[in-house]
Amino acid sequence: MNLWSPIWLAKVVRWPSKGQRTDQNEECHLFKSESSEEVQQYTKDEIMTSSWKPVTLRPPLLLSVVAMTLAFVALLEYLSHKSRIDAGIVVAEGQFSPAMNFAYKYLPTIIAVLYSILWSWIDLDTKRLEPYFQLSRSLGADAADSMWLQYPFDFIAYAPVKALRRRHWAVVFAGTSMMLIFWGITPLVSSVFAQSMLALEFNTTARTTASLMALPDQSPALNTGFMLTAYGFVWLGQKLPGFVSPQGALGPFEVDMVQGQRLENTTWKAMTTLYGTSANCIAAIIQNSTRGLSYSNGKECTTDPGYSPLGSTSLPERFGCLYIGYHMNQFIDYSLDGMGCRSPANSHLFLGLWGHSPKENSTVDVTAFFCEPSYWTQEVKATVTVPGMDVSEIIPQGPRINLPDSQFNRTAFEYNIGTGSQAVSLRADVSETTNLIDQEAALARIGLNGIFTNMVGFALGLSSRDLTKCNDPGILITAFEDAHKLLHALAIGQLMSPKAGDVQLRSATSVGRANVIFVVRPLAIVVEALLGVVVVLVLALTIHSRTRISQLNGDPASLTDVVAMLSKEGGRRRDDPSSGAKDQPLSARRKLVHGKILRMGIPYNDQLHQSVDVQSGPSNEKRLSNSSPDKAVALARPTTMGLPVGFVFIATLLMTLCTMLVLRLYAERNSGLPLPSRSTLVNQLVLNYVLIVVATFLEPFWLLLNRQLCVLQPFEELRQGKAKASRSVDLKYTSLPPQLIFWRALRARHYVLVAVCAIGLSANLLAISLSGLLEIKPSSVQMNRTLAHPYEPLFNRIPLLPDPFSWQSDHEYIAKVNITDGVSLPPWTSSDRFFVPFHSGIDSELHQTEHYRAIAQGFGIRPLCQPVRFNDTAFVFGSETLFYTTQQTSTGNTIYCGGLRQAPSGGHNQSSVAAEMFQQLKPMDIRDPSSIAENSSYTASEEDKLLCNSLLVAGFVRANLTVSANLTKTDNGDGNIIVRVENINSISSLWMVCRLAILTAPYEVTVDHSGYVQSYVASGPYAEDLSPFFQNQSGPALLINTTSLIISRSKDVSPYWHNDTFADTWFAYYIKQLSNSTRFLDPTLPVPTYDEVVPYVESVCVRLFAIILSLHQDWLTEAEAGSTAPVTVLLSSERVFVSSPMFVITTTLLVLNLIVATIYWARRPKRLLPEMPYTIANILAMVHASGLITEVEDKSQWTHTWRFGYGKFVGTDGKPHVGIERRPFVVPLDT
């Protein structure tokens, strides 16, 4: 390719007008040689005054940008202030809504991206029009500072520096602002807002919501349910009711909601009343008596219980404990009232006894004390946790005031805790009417056996449970006093009644941890500072642009626009093409105008035209002659379009994409990535800013590629010599940001440019997606360890449980608090499985914040139930009732399995009643019904016993009966009265028999440091052969036999007729609670169907079986010393995760970047031009001596048939040239 001559720098030749020839030497000196004095001859009238400027550089838009930026600063400062004052911008009770997540994660970045798009337009116009503003100066401008400027194609960070050296202040202001927005504001704004759990505190008002009910109502309302709650708290880890603490009960209150919401994990602090009790204790005077020992308080009470505190144990070291209250009834054997202390003065005393024998047959050390409790109230500042109202802190604020007997029925309370039963008859569920709560098993676990009352279990359970320490009287007294405080607090809580009318208002504070969106203040300050700098720069740009002279009368957006602004009228002439002169290289052309001043705005022929005037020194007349036409010059292409740059760019995209994939896979396999720092500021910078900076570096590069393609696209069309004006010389691609020329390129069908525009716009989307790519969530870090395991999955010590051991009730209480109160089941237990422990729970290496996962053998049962029919009439009449069903033994023999229970008692005359049954079956001789009795001489085979004992019978009966008396079952001792039924008016029933089959399989179990099950999933099939898990062949049947006996036997053994929906047995209670309905107990409703009730019966059996195994882990074989098991430790911590939606978006955008980048470099423009048309000089050089110069002055003469090309032509000077010309006057270079 030959270069063209730079003679255009010296003259522009007019073509002949209307076909007339003009002397070839006729010239119009647009670049005239004038002295500086001559320059001063131009007046203001001679200077063009059209002063066209783009809307982006006019004060209205720039001042709007200033106002917008100041609004951003004000908004950010307001949000920062609100975040500091209110500890956050937005507070959520739980997780934020998707809309709120979008608002704080992505909306700031979207706004910043839109702001940067607006600024890219301002920046582009400032940079591309700077040469024209320089040429419009009254004194002109140096060629290097005008005609050769190419700011839009300079690197974004280099342009302001380059402009500063040349004192081009507009570019300095706009370029610096653009750089701050790209690499400062846009990436940082996404890091300004963060989410976390923060503590919030608000001042508000509290109102009392309940008070003690009236005294006459207290005794009936004070059932024994509060003592069962105490058992759950002391021995089973149950939470206390709201406003109840071990130190006392608070007067309930409610805090006004703050900001229209009640936060999770909130604590309320308010003044309220504490109801408490204290015990005044003195050591008893111990003396020998005829029955053993007597105890005296030195006043009016001396008692001789005739009881050894050691009970009946025969252990080498023995302990014994007894609590003797004042009141008595049929459930207890000891009371001060019945043992010599009957007196009103002693009616509130209790006696505590403790005995210790270091070894068998040694002297017994006895500790005895009398205590008299007092009851009081006190003003306190209490802190409770919402929503359970759990008491976390009590701070006394006033003196203790005696609570008079007119407000609290202390007698009824002390009767309950002393006798274990209610003072007044009450109909209620068994959970509220249980007498003498069974704590024998719990006390046996800490080494205490014998006969006890409720208070002994509560006192020792609340103490250190180290029996040797109880030899200290002070410790023992404290234990009983603590038990008294706990039971009193629970009783007060039970006696609270909703308050109406007299509501007391007090000041309060609401404090709680909540999900909060807050402003990271250091980053906000940086963003505000950057926005402030931008405001100053925009104001400077506004003032500078306002005062600048512009000699433009339109936008030089296309090739023809640029040519028209530097053309003049005249004739034109077409000559035959001939060989053109070879042009000089760029360096030679620059030397030609070095030191010369260029200027726009000289009028010609009284018409408004733009021209350029050269004013120079002595070298003005020096002209460069055309070089040899045969001299070849290398063709140019932008460096960024070279294959090396393309390879590097595509490789960078591939590395980025691979990094994203690696991060995602690593986060999934390792439960997230570790936090970069504990500092919120550092985390925000690393997780948001750094990623968005990647996108903001990517966008300028695509912007540069886009601008280069926009400039070269017309020449791609002209290369073939048949381009329409609309697709080549009239294309206006360079006047708009790439984001806004998408549709122009699409209409022109320049699809590569369309793709580049779209991918440049997608860089903004990439910035948005990267801002939410990494998110912090709680997770568990996994580490592999080995822990000593206490047991092997082998049962070898299963007992044949005789009474009364089978009557222990721990499993019933545990099931109750689990089903009704949500208290966790015992360690290693789920609702349907017991898992063999893989750690002992006392390992010093176990941390409370860790969870542990391992493979453990799980055991459960599958109840195989079927409906059966029994003799309903036999069930009603007589003192005993016979149930039986037939079973097939392994040898094919038929045996009978039956049950013998008392007939239901209680009931109403001529009323609808109901009764529920649940019992284990036994082998029997069908010819002798009495063979099923406990004292029967009938002897069944071991196989028959195991087969029948695996069966449980459940029954639901509805009847209308006529009885001998109008009696109702009560729960204070008269429940065993047998009522004679005179007539069955109607009766219906549902009976089912359930066989229990053992299931076992390996499970992947996750537990906490104490062994409480967090989750589990089967890791293998159920074992078909159970022999590996039992020491002998009969082991499975023996386990079912023992657990069935425990499941079915209860202290409340007899069913009762009832005409209400209260549950009299634990079996009925569980059915009622699990179904959350009284349907199965309601005597007014039909008998439930088998399909309705069988799921609940099965659930009860499955749950109780798992609980029983957890209480009897000693049935398992102990592991050998040093045995360990592999365990995965799960440490809870906050980790960094890759957001799935944002990962998909990000990787999709990166893949699209790869595709478009590959297409871009594969289809980049061919080498066609000796220099890139980045500058005015280079553009004008391409039309030197072309007829296009005069044709653009009157485009109304153009027709749609005109075609243009880039190639060889004979110019108006009669010499050969290479440039842009209209067909047929040009020979394309591609031909």
PDB file of N, CA, C and O in Angstrom, residues 696-716:
ATOM      1  N   THR A 696     -14.371  -3.709  36.164  1.00  0.00           N
ATOM      2  CA  THR A 696     -14.117  -2.335  35.732  1.00  0.00           C
ATOM      3  C   THR A 696     -12.824  -2.208  34.933  1.00  0.00           C
ATOM      4  O   THR A 696     -12.637  -1.213  34.234  1.00  0.00           O
ATOM      5  N   PHE A 697     -11.917  -3.154  35.053  1.00  0.00           N
ATOM      6  CA  PHE A 697     -10.773  -3.194  34.145  1.00  0.00           C
ATOM      7  C   PHE A 697     -11.176  -3.802  32.811  1.00  0.00           C
ATOM      8  O   PHE A 697     -10.645  -3.443  31.757  1.00  0.00           O
ATOM      9  N   LEU A 698     -12.085  -4.733  32.864  1.00  0.00           N
ATOM     10  CA  LEU A 698     -12.544  -5.384  31.635  1.00  0.00           C
ATOM     11  C   LEU A 698     -13.324  -4.408  30.766  1.00  0.00           C
ATOM     12  O   LEU A 698     -13.174  -4.394  29.535  1.00  0.00           O
ATOM     13  N   GLU A 699     -14.143  -3.585  31.389  1.00  0.00           N
ATOM     14  CA  GLU A 699     -14.978  -2.661  30.609  1.00  0.00           C
ATOM     15  C   GLU A 699     -14.155  -1.650  29.803  1.00  0.00           C
ATOM     16  O   GLU A 699     -14.420  -1.448  28.613  1.00  0.00           O
ATOM     17  N   PRO A 700     -13.132  -0.972  30.394  1.00  0.00           N
ATOM     18  CA  PRO A 700     -12.345  -0.046  29.585  1.00  0.00           C
ATOM     19  C   PRO A 700     -11.653  -0.711  28.403  1.00  0.00           C
ATOM     20  O   PRO A 700     -11.495  -0.095  27.341  1.00  0.00           O
ATOM     21  N   PHE A 701     -11.224  -1.950  28.599  1.00  0.00           N
ATOM     22  CA  PHE A 701     -10.566  -2.632  27.485  1.00  0.00           C
ATOM     23  C   PHE A 701     -11.550  -2.888  26.352  1.00  0.00           C
ATOM     24  O   PHE A 701     -11.247  -2.656  25.180  1.00  0.00           O
ATOM     25  N   TRP A 702     -12.749  -3.388  26.694  1.00  0.00           N
ATOM     26  CA  TRP A 702     -13.768  -3.571  25.662  1.00  0.00           C
ATOM     27  C   TRP A 702     -14.173  -2.222  25.064  1.00  0.00           C
ATOM     28  O   TRP A 702     -14.486  -2.131  23.866  1.00  0.00           O
ATOM     29  N   LEU A 703     -14.156  -1.174  25.858  1.00  0.00           N
ATOM     30  CA  LEU A 703     -14.476   0.162  25.365  1.00  0.00           C
ATOM     31  C   LEU A 703     -13.471   0.597  24.321  1.00  0.00           C
ATOM     32  O   LEU A 703     -13.840   1.150  23.267  1.00  0.00           O
ATOM     33  N   LEU A 704     -12.205   0.328  24.585  1.00  0.00           N
ATOM     34  CA  LEU A 704     -11.157   0.678  23.616  1.00  0.00           C
ATOM     35  C   LEU A 704     -11.314  -0.138  22.338  1.00  0.00           C
ATOM     36  O   LEU A 704     -11.238   0.402  21.220  1.00  0.00           O
ATOM     37  N   LEU A 705     -11.541  -1.446  22.487  1.00  0.00           N
ATOM     38  CA  LEU A 705     -11.745  -2.283  21.303  1.00  0.00           C
ATOM     39  C   LEU A 705     -12.965  -1.816  20.519  1.00  0.00           C
ATOM     40  O   LEU A 705     -12.960  -1.809  19.272  1.00  0.00           O
ATOM     41  N   ASN A 706     -13.988  -1.414  21.224  1.00  0.00           N
ATOM     42  CA  ASN A 706     -15.213  -0.968  20.571  1.00  0.00           C
ATOM     43  C   ASN A 706     -14.968   0.304  19.780  1.00  0.00           C
ATOM     44  O   ASN A 706     -15.413   0.438  18.628  1.00  0.00           O
ATOM     45  N   ARG A 707     -14.284   1.270  20.391  1.00  0.00           N
ATOM     46  CA  ARG A 707     -14.022   2.530  19.701  1.00  0.00           C
ATOM     47  C   ARG A 707     -13.150   2.331  18.472  1.00  0.00           C
ATOM     48  O   ARG A 707     -13.357   2.966  17.438  1.00  0.00           O
ATOM     49  N   GLN A 708     -12.170   1.458  18.595  1.00  0.00           N
ATOM     50  CA  GLN A 708     -11.328   1.173  17.436  1.00  0.00           C
ATOM     51  C   GLN A 708     -12.128   0.541  16.309  1.00  0.00           C
ATOM     52  O   GLN A 708     -11.969   0.900  15.137  1.00  0.00           O
ATOM     53  N   LEU A 709     -13.011  -0.369  16.668  1.00  0.00           N
ATOM     54  CA  LEU A 709     -13.837  -0.999  15.644  1.00  0.00           C
ATOM     55  C   LEU A 709     -14.818   0.000  15.046  1.00  0.00           C
ATOM     56  O   LEU A 709     -15.109  -0.055  13.840  1.00  0.00           O
ATOM     57  N   CYS A 710     -15.338   0.909  15.870  1.00  0.00           N
ATOM     58  CA  CYS A 710     -16.244   1.941  15.358  1.00  0.00           C
ATOM     59  C   CYS A 710     -15.546   2.819  14.324  1.00  0.00           C
ATOM     60  O   CYS A 710     -16.143   3.217  13.318  1.00  0.00           O
ATOM     61  N   VAL A 711     -14.283   3.137  14.572  1.00  0.00           N
ATOM     62  CA  VAL A 711     -13.525   3.973  13.645  1.00  0.00           C
ATOM     63  C   VAL A 711     -13.204   3.220  12.361  1.00  0.00           C
ATOM     64  O   VAL A 711     -13.275   3.769  11.246  1.00  0.00           O
ATOM     65  N   LEU A 712     -12.865   1.948  12.482  1.00  0.00           N
ATOM     66  CA  LEU A 712     -12.443   1.179  11.325  1.00  0.00           C
ATOM     67  C   LEU A 712     -13.603   0.590  10.538  1.00  0.00           C
ATOM     68  O   LEU A 712     -13.421   0.173   9.378  1.00  0.00           O
ATOM     69  N   GLN A 713     -14.797   0.539  11.124  1.00  0.00           N
ATOM     70  CA  GLN A 713     -15.926  -0.090  10.447  1.00  0.00           C
ATOM     71  C   GLN A 713     -16.265   0.571   9.111  1.00  0.00           C
ATOM     72  O   GLN A 713     -16.517  -0.119   8.120  1.00  0.00           O
ATOM     73  N   PRO A 714     -16.282   1.936   9.025  1.00  0.00           N
ATOM     74  CA  PRO A 714     -16.543   2.544   7.711  1.00  0.00           C
ATOM     75  C   PRO A 714     -15.522   2.131   6.667  1.00  0.00           C
ATOM     76  O   PRO A 714     -15.860   1.940   5.489  1.00  0.00           O
ATOM     77  N   PHE A 715     -14.259   1.987   7.046  1.00  0.00           N
ATOM     78  CA  PHE A 715     -13.215   1.608   6.083  1.00  0.00           C
ATOM     79  C   PHE A 715     -13.349   0.153   5.658  1.00  0.00           C
ATOM     80  O   PHE A 715     -12.961  -0.206   4.544  1.00  0.00           O
ATOM     81  N   GLU A 716     -13.892  -0.694   6.559  1.00  0.00           N
ATOM     82  CA  GLU A 716     -14.191  -2.061   6.167  1.00  0.00           C
ATOM     83  C   GLU A 716     -15.224  -2.074   5.051  1.00  0.00           C
ATOM     84  O   GLU A 716     -15.162  -2.878   4.123  1.00  0.00           O
TER      85      GLU A 716
END
